[in-house]
Short mmCIF file of C-alpha atoms in Angstrom, two decimals:
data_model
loop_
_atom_site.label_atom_id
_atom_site.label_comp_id
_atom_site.label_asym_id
_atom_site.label_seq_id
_atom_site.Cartn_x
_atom_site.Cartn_y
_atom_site.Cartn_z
CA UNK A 21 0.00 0.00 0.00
CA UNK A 22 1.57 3.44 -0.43
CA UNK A 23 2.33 5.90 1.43
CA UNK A 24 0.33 9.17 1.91
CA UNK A 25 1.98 12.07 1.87
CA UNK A 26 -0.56 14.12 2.53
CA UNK A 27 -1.70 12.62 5.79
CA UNK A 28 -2.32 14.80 8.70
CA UNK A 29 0.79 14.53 11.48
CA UNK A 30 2.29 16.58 14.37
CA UNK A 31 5.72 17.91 13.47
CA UNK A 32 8.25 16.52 16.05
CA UNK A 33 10.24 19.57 17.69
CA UNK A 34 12.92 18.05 19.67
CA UNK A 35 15.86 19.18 20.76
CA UNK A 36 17.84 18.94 17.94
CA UNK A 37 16.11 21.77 16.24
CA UNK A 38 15.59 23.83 19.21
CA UNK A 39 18.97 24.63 20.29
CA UNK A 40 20.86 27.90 19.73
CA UNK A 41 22.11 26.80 16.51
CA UNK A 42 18.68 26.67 15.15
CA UNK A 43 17.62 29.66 16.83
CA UNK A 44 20.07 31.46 15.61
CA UNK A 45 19.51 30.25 11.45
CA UNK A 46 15.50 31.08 12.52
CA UNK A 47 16.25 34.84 13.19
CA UNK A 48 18.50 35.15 10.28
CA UNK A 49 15.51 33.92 7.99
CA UNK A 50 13.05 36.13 9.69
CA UNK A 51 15.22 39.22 9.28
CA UNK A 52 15.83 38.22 5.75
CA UNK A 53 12.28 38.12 5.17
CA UNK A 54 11.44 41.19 6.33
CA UNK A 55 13.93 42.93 4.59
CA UNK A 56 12.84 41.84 1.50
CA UNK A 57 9.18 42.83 2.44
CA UNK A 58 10.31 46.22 3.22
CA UNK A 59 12.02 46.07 -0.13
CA UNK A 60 8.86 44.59 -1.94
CA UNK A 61 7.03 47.38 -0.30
CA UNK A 62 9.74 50.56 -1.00
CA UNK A 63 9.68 48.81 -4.61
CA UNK A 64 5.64 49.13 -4.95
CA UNK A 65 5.21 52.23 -3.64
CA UNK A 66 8.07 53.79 -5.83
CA UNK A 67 6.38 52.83 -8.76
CA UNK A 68 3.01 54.43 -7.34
CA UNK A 69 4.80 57.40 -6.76
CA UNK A 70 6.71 57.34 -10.27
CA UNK A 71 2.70 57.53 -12.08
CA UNK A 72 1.78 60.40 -10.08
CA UNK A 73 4.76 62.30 -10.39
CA UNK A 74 4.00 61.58 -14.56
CA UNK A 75 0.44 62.01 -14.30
CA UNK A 76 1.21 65.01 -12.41
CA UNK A 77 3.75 66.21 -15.13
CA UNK A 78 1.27 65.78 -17.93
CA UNK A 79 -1.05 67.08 -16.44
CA UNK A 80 0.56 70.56 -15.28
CA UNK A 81 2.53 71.14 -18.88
CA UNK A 82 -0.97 70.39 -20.50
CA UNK A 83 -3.38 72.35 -18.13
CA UNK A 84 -0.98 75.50 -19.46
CA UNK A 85 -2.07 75.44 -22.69
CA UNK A 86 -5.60 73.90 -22.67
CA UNK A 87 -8.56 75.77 -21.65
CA UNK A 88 -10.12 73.44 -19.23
CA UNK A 89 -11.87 73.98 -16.28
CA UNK A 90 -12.06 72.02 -12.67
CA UNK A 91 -14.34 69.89 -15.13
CA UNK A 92 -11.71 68.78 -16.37
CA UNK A 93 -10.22 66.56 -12.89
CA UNK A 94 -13.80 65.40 -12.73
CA UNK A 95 -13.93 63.68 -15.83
CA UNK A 96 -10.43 62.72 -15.82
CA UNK A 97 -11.29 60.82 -12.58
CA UNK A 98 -13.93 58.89 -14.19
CA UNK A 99 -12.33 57.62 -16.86
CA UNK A 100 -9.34 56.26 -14.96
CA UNK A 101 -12.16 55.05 -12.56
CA UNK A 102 -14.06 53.11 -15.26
CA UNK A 103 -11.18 51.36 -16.72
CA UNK A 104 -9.27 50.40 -13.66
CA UNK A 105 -12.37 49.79 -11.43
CA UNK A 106 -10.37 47.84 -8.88
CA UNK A 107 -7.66 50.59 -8.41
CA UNK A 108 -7.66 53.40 -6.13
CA UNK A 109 -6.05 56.87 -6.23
CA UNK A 110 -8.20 58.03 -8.77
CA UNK A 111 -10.14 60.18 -7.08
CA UNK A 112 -10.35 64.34 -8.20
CA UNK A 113 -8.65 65.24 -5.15
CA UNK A 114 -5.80 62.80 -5.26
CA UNK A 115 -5.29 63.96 -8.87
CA UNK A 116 -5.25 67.52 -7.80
CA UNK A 117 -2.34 66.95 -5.24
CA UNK A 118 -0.35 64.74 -8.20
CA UNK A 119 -0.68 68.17 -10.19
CA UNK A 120 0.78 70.00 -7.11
CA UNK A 121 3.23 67.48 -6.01
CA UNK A 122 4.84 68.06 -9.14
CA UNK A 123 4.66 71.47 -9.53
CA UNK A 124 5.82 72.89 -6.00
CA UNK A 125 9.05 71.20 -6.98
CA UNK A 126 9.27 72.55 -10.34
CA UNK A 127 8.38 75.97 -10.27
CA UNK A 128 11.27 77.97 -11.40
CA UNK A 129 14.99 76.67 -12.12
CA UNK A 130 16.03 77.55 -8.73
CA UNK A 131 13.54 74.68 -7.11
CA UNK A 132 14.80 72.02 -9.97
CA UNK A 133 18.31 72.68 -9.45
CA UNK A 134 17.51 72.46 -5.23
CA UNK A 135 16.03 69.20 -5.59
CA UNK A 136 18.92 68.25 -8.17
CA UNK A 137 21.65 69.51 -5.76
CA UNK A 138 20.35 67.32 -3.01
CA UNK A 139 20.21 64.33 -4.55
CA UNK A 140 23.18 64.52 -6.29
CA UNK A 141 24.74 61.43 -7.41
CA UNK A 142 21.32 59.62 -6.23
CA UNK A 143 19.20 60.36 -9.31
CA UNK A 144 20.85 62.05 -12.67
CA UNK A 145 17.87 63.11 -14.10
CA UNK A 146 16.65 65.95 -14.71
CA UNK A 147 13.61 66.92 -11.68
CA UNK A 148 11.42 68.18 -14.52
CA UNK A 149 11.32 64.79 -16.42
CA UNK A 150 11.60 61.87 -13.66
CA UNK A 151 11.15 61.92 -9.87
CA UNK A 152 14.05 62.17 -7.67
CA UNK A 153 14.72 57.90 -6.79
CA UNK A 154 14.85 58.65 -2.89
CA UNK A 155 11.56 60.02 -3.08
CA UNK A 156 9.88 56.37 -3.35
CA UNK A 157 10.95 55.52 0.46
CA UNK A 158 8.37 58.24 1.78
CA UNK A 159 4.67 56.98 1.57
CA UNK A 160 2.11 59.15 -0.66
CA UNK A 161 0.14 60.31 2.30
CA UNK A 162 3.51 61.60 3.84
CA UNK A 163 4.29 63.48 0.43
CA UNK A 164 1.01 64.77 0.63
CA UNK A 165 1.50 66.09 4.31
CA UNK A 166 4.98 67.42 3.52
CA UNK A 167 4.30 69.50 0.39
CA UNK A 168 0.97 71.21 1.46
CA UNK A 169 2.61 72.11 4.60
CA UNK A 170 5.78 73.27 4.15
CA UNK A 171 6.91 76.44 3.08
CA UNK A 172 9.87 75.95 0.77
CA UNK A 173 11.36 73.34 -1.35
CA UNK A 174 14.46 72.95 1.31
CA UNK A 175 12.06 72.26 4.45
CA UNK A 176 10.03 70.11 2.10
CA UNK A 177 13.33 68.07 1.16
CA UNK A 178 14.58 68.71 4.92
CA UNK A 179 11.10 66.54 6.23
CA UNK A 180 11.80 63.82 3.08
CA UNK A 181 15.37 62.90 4.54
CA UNK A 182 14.34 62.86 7.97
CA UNK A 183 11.46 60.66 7.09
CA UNK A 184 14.02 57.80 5.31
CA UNK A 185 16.73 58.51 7.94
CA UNK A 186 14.22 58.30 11.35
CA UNK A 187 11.88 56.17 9.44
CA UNK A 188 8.76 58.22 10.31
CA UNK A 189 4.95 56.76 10.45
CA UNK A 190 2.64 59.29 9.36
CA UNK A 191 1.79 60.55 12.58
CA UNK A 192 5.24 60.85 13.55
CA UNK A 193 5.75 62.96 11.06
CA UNK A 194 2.90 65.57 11.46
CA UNK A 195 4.17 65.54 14.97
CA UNK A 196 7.65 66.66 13.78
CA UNK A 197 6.34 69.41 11.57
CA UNK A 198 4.01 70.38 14.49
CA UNK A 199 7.00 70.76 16.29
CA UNK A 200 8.34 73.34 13.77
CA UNK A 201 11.50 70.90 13.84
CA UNK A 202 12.90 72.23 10.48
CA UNK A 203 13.09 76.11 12.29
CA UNK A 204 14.13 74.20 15.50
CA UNK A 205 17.21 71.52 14.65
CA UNK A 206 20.96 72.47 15.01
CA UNK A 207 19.46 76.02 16.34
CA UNK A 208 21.25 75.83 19.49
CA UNK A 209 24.37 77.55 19.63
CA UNK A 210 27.96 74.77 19.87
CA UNK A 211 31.62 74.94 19.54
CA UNK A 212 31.17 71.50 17.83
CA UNK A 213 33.02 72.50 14.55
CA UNK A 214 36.07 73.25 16.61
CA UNK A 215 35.66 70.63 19.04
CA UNK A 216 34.74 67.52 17.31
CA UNK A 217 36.10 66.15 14.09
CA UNK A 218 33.66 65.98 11.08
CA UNK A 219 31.17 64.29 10.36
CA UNK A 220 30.35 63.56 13.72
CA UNK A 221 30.05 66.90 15.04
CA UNK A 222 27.68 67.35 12.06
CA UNK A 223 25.59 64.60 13.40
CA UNK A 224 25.92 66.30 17.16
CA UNK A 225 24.75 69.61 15.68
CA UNK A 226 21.61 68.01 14.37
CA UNK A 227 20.38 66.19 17.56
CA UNK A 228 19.85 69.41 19.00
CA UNK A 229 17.51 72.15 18.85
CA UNK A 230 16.47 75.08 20.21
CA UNK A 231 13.94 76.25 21.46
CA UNK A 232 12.79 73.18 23.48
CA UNK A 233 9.23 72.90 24.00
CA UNK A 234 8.02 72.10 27.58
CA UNK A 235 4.69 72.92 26.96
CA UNK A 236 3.97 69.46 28.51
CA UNK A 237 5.00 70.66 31.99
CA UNK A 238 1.58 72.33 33.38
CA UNK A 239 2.32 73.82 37.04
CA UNK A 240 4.50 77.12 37.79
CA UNK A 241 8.23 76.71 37.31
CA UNK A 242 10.47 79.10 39.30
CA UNK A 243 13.68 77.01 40.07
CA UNK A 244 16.37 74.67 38.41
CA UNK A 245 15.05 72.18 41.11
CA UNK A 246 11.19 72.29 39.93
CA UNK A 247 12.21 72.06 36.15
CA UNK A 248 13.88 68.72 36.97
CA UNK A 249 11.27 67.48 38.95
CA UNK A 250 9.02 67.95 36.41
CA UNK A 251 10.79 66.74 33.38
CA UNK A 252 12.03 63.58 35.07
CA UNK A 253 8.08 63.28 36.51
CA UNK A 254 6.90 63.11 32.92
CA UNK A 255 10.39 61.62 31.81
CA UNK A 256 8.73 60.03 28.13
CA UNK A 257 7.46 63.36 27.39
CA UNK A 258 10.76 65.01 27.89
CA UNK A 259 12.76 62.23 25.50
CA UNK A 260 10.33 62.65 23.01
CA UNK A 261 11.07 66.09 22.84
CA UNK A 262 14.67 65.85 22.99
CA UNK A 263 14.01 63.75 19.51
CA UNK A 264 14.82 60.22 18.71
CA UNK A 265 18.01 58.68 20.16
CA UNK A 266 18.01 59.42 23.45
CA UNK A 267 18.40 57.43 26.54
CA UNK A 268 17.81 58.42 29.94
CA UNK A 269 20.51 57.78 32.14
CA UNK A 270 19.83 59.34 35.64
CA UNK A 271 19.77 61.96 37.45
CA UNK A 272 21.65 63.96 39.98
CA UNK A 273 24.23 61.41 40.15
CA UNK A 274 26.20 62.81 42.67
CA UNK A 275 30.67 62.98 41.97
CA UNK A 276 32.49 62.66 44.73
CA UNK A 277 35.90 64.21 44.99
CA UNK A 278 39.06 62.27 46.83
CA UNK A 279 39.17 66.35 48.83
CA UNK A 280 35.73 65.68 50.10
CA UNK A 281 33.81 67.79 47.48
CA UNK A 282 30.87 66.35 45.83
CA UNK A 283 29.04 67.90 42.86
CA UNK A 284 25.73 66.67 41.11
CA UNK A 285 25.26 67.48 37.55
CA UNK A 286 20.90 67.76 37.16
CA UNK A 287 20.77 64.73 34.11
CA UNK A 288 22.72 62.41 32.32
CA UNK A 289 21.53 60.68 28.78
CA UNK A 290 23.02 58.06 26.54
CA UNK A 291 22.42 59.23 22.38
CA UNK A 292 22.50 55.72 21.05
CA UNK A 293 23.10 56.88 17.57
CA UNK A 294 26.00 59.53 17.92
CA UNK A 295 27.33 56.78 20.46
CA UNK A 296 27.53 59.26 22.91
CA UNK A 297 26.39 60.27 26.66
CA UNK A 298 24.96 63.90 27.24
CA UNK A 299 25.17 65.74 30.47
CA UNK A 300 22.14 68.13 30.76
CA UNK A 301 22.14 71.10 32.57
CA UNK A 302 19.04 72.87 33.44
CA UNK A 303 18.59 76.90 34.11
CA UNK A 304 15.51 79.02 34.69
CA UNK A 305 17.05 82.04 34.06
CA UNK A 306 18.58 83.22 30.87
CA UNK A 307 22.73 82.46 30.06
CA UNK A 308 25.48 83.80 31.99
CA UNK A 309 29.45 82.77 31.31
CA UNK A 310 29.76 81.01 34.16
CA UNK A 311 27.24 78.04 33.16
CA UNK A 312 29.63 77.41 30.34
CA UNK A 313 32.67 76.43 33.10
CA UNK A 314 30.49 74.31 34.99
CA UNK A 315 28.94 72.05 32.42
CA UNK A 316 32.63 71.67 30.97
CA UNK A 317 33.77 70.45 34.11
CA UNK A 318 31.32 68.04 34.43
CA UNK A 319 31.51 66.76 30.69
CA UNK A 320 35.48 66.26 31.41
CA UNK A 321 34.39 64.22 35.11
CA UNK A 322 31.90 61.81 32.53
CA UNK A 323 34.61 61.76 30.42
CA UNK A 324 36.93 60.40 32.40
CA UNK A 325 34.51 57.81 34.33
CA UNK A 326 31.69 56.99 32.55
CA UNK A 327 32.95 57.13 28.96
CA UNK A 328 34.37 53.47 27.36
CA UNK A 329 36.52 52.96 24.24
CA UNK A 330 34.08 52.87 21.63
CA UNK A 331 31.80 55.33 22.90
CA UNK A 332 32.57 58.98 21.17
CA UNK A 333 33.44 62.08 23.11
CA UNK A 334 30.76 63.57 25.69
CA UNK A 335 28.83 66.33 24.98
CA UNK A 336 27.13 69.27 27.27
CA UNK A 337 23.72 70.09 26.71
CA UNK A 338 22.42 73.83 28.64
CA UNK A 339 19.00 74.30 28.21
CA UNK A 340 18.12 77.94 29.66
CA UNK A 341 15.45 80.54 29.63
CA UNK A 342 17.08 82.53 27.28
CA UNK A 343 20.36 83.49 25.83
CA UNK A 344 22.27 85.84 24.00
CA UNK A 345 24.07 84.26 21.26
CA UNK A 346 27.32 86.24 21.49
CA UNK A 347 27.90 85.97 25.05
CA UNK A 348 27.69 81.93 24.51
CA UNK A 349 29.92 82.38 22.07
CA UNK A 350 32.72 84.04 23.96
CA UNK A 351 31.76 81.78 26.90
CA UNK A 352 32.99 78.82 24.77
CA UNK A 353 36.55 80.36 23.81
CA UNK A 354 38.94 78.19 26.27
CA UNK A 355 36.71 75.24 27.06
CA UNK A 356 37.83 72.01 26.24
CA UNK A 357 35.01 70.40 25.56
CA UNK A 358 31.86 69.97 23.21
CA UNK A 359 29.61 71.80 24.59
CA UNK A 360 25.96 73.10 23.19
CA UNK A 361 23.70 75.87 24.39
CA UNK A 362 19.67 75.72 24.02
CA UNK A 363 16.25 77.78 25.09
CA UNK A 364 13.25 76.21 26.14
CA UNK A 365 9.43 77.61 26.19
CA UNK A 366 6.81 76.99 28.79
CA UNK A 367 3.46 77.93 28.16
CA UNK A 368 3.36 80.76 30.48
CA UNK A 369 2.09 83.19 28.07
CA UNK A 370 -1.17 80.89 28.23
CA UNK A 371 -0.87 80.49 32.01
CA UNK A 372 -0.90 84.22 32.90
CA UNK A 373 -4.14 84.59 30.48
CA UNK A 374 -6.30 82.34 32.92
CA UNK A 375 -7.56 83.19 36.03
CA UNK A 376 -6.07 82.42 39.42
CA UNK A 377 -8.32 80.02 41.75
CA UNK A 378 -8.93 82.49 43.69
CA UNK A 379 -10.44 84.30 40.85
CA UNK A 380 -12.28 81.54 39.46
CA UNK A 381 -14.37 80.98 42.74
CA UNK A 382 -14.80 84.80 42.87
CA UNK A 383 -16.53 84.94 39.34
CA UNK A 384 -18.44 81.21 40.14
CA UNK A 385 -19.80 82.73 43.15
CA UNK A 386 -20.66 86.46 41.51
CA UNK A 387 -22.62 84.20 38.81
CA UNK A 388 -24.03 82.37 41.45
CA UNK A 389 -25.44 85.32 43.02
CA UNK A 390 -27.00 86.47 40.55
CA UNK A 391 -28.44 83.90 39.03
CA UNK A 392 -30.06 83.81 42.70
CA UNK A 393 -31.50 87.11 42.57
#
C-alpha cells in the first residue's frame, strides 16, 4: 500500500532543532524576510509614486495650454475610474495633489536645481522629467503632508530625509512638523566644529535644537530644582522632545571628589546613535558665562569615568530661559570640551491669560449670586 503524503501529522520539535544553533539560522531567515518585504514594499510604492509624479507632469505642462476647467479633474477621474475599477487613487482630489506634487518642486529653475543639488549622485535626471529615486521611500500620504505644509522646497526636502533617515509613520511625522523641527534643529548655539572632528560633530549639531518645547509641563516653574522634577516626573514626554536617540541615564548622580567635594550634575543621557552620553544642565534664568565652566567640568568628570573605548566624546547640553548668542559664544573660547547651548518655552504666556483660583471661585460665586437674585 503506499504511502500518503498528505496525511495529517504533528511535526516533532525536539531538541535537535531547538537549540541555539537553530535559533540562531531562525532569526536570520526572519530578518531576511522582512527585509525583503520592506524592499517589496519601497519597490511598490516607488512605482506608485513614479505615475503620479508623470500624471502630475502631464497634467501641469498640458493644463498650461488647454482651456479646461475644474471639469476637467472630474472627468479625468472617471475615466481612470471606469477602466481600472479595482484601483484606487483616482479620485479628483488625489489627482489635484499629483498636479501640485509636481509642480511645488518645479516651479522655477532655482527649485529644480535644489532638488537636483540634493540628490546629487542619487538620481541624474533631470527633476522636470523623472522623480528624484529617494523620493519612493516616503509613503504618498507623507508626500502629501509634507508638500501642502511646508513652506519651501528645502524644508520640504529637509522633512523627506528625515522621514528615510528616522523612518517616520505618518503621525510621527505631522508631529515633527508640528513641532516646527525644520526652524528648530541644530538652532542651538555649539563649539562642535572646533571641538569635534567631522562628520560627527555634524551629526551632534543636528540632535539638537532650540527652542525646546516644555509645553507638557503644566504647574509654575520658578527654580532649576522644579524644572527637573518635572521633566524627570513626565520623563517620556521630555525624551520625546529631545528627539529620537536618546536614553535616559539618571539623574543627579552625585561625583564625589578624593578632597571631600561632591558635585551633582541635574541629568545624564546616553544618544544611542552619535554613540555618545549627554550631560544636561538645566537653568531658569537666561545664560550667563559662568554656566559654560560648569557644564565643561562636568563633561570632562563623565569623560573620564563613565565614557568606554568605543563610545565617542561627551557632549554638554544647557538648556536655559534665554540666551544671547554672542555671550555663549565668547563663553565657549577656552573650554575644552563639546559643549551646546539651548532655550526652552513653557506655556506661560497661556498660564498668565487664565484666572487664578482664587479668581475663578470669585466669578463662580458672583454668577451664582446672581443667578439667585
Amino acid at each position: 500500500m503506499a504511502k500518503n503524503d498528505n496525511k495529517p501529522a504533528f511535526v516533532k520539535r525536539d531538541s535537535v532543532v531547538s537549540g541555539k544553533e537553530y535559533a540562531q539560522l531562525l532569526g536570520r531567515l526572519k530578518e531576511r524576510f522582512r527585509r525583503s518585504q520592506i524592499k517589496a514594499a519601497v519597490k511598490v510604492n516607488t512605482e506608485m509614486l513614479e505615475f503620479y509624479w508623470s500624471m502630475g507632469r502631464d497634467i501641469s505642462q498640458l493644463y498650461k495650454s488647454a482651456k479646461w476647467g475644474t471639469a476637467f479633474f472630474d472627468c479625468l477621474s472617471l475615466d481612470l475610474k471606469t477602466e481600472f475599477p479595482n484601483q484606487t487613487g483616482f479620485s479628483v482630489t488625489n489627482i489635484k495633489y499629483a498636479k501640485r506634487w509636481y509642480e511645488f518642486y518645479n516651479q522655477g529653475d532655482a527649485n529644480r536645481q535644489r532638488v537636483v543639488d540634493d540628490f546629487e549622485g542619487v538620481n541624474s535626471h533631470q527633476v522636470s522629467d523623472e522623480m528624484p529615486i529617494d523620493f519612493g521611500s516616503v509613503a504618498w500620504g507623507q508626500h502629501i503632508d509634507i508638500f501642502t505644509r511646508s513652506k519651501s522646497v528645502a524644508e520640504a526636502l529637509f522633512y523627506i530625509e528625515k522621514t528615510i533617515e528616522n523612518g517616520w509613520s505618518r503621525p510621527e511625522l505631522a508631529a515633527e512638523m508640528d513641532d516646527d523641527l525644520y526652524h528648530k534643529e541644530g538652532k542651538a548655539i555649539t563649539n562642535f566644529d572646533e571641538k569635534l572632528p567631522a562628520p560627527y560633530s555634524g551629526l551632534a549639531k543636528a540632535i539638537l535644537k532650540s527652542p525646546y518645547d516644555f509645553g507638557f509641563i503644566d504647574k509654575k516653574i520658578t527654580s532649576e530644582r522644579q524644572l527637573e522634577d518635572a521633566l524627570a516626573g513626565d520623563i517620556t514626554r521630555f525624551l520625546l522632545e529631545l528627539g529620537q536617540g536618546f536614553a535616559y541615564v539618571g539623574r543627579q548622580m552625585e561625583l564625589r571628589m578624593p578632597g571631600g567635594q561632591t558635585f551633582v550634575p541635574d541629568m545624564i543621557f546616553y544618544h544611542t546613535r552619535l554613540k555618545a552620553y549627554i550631560v544636561c544642565e538645566l537653568k531658569v534664568v537666561p545664560f550667563i558665562p559662568e554656566f559654560a565652566g560648569k557644564l565643561n567640568f562636568y563633561v570632562s568628570a563623565v569623560d573620564e569615568l563613565m565614557r568606554q573605548d568605543d563610545d565617542n566624546p561627551t557632549i554638554g547640553l544647557l538648556i536655559c530661559k534665554s540666551k544671547d548668542n554672542t555671550v555663549v559664544e565668547w563663553s565657549f573660547r577656552g573650554m575644552s570640551q563639546p559643549l551646546g547651548v539651548a532655550e526652552y518655552r513653557l506655556m506661560e504666556r497661556l498660564n498668565s491669560m487664565l484666572p487664578s483660583e482664587k479668581e475663578l471661585k470669585n466669578i463662580i460665586e458672583t454668577y451664582s449670586n446672581n443667578e439667585n437674585d
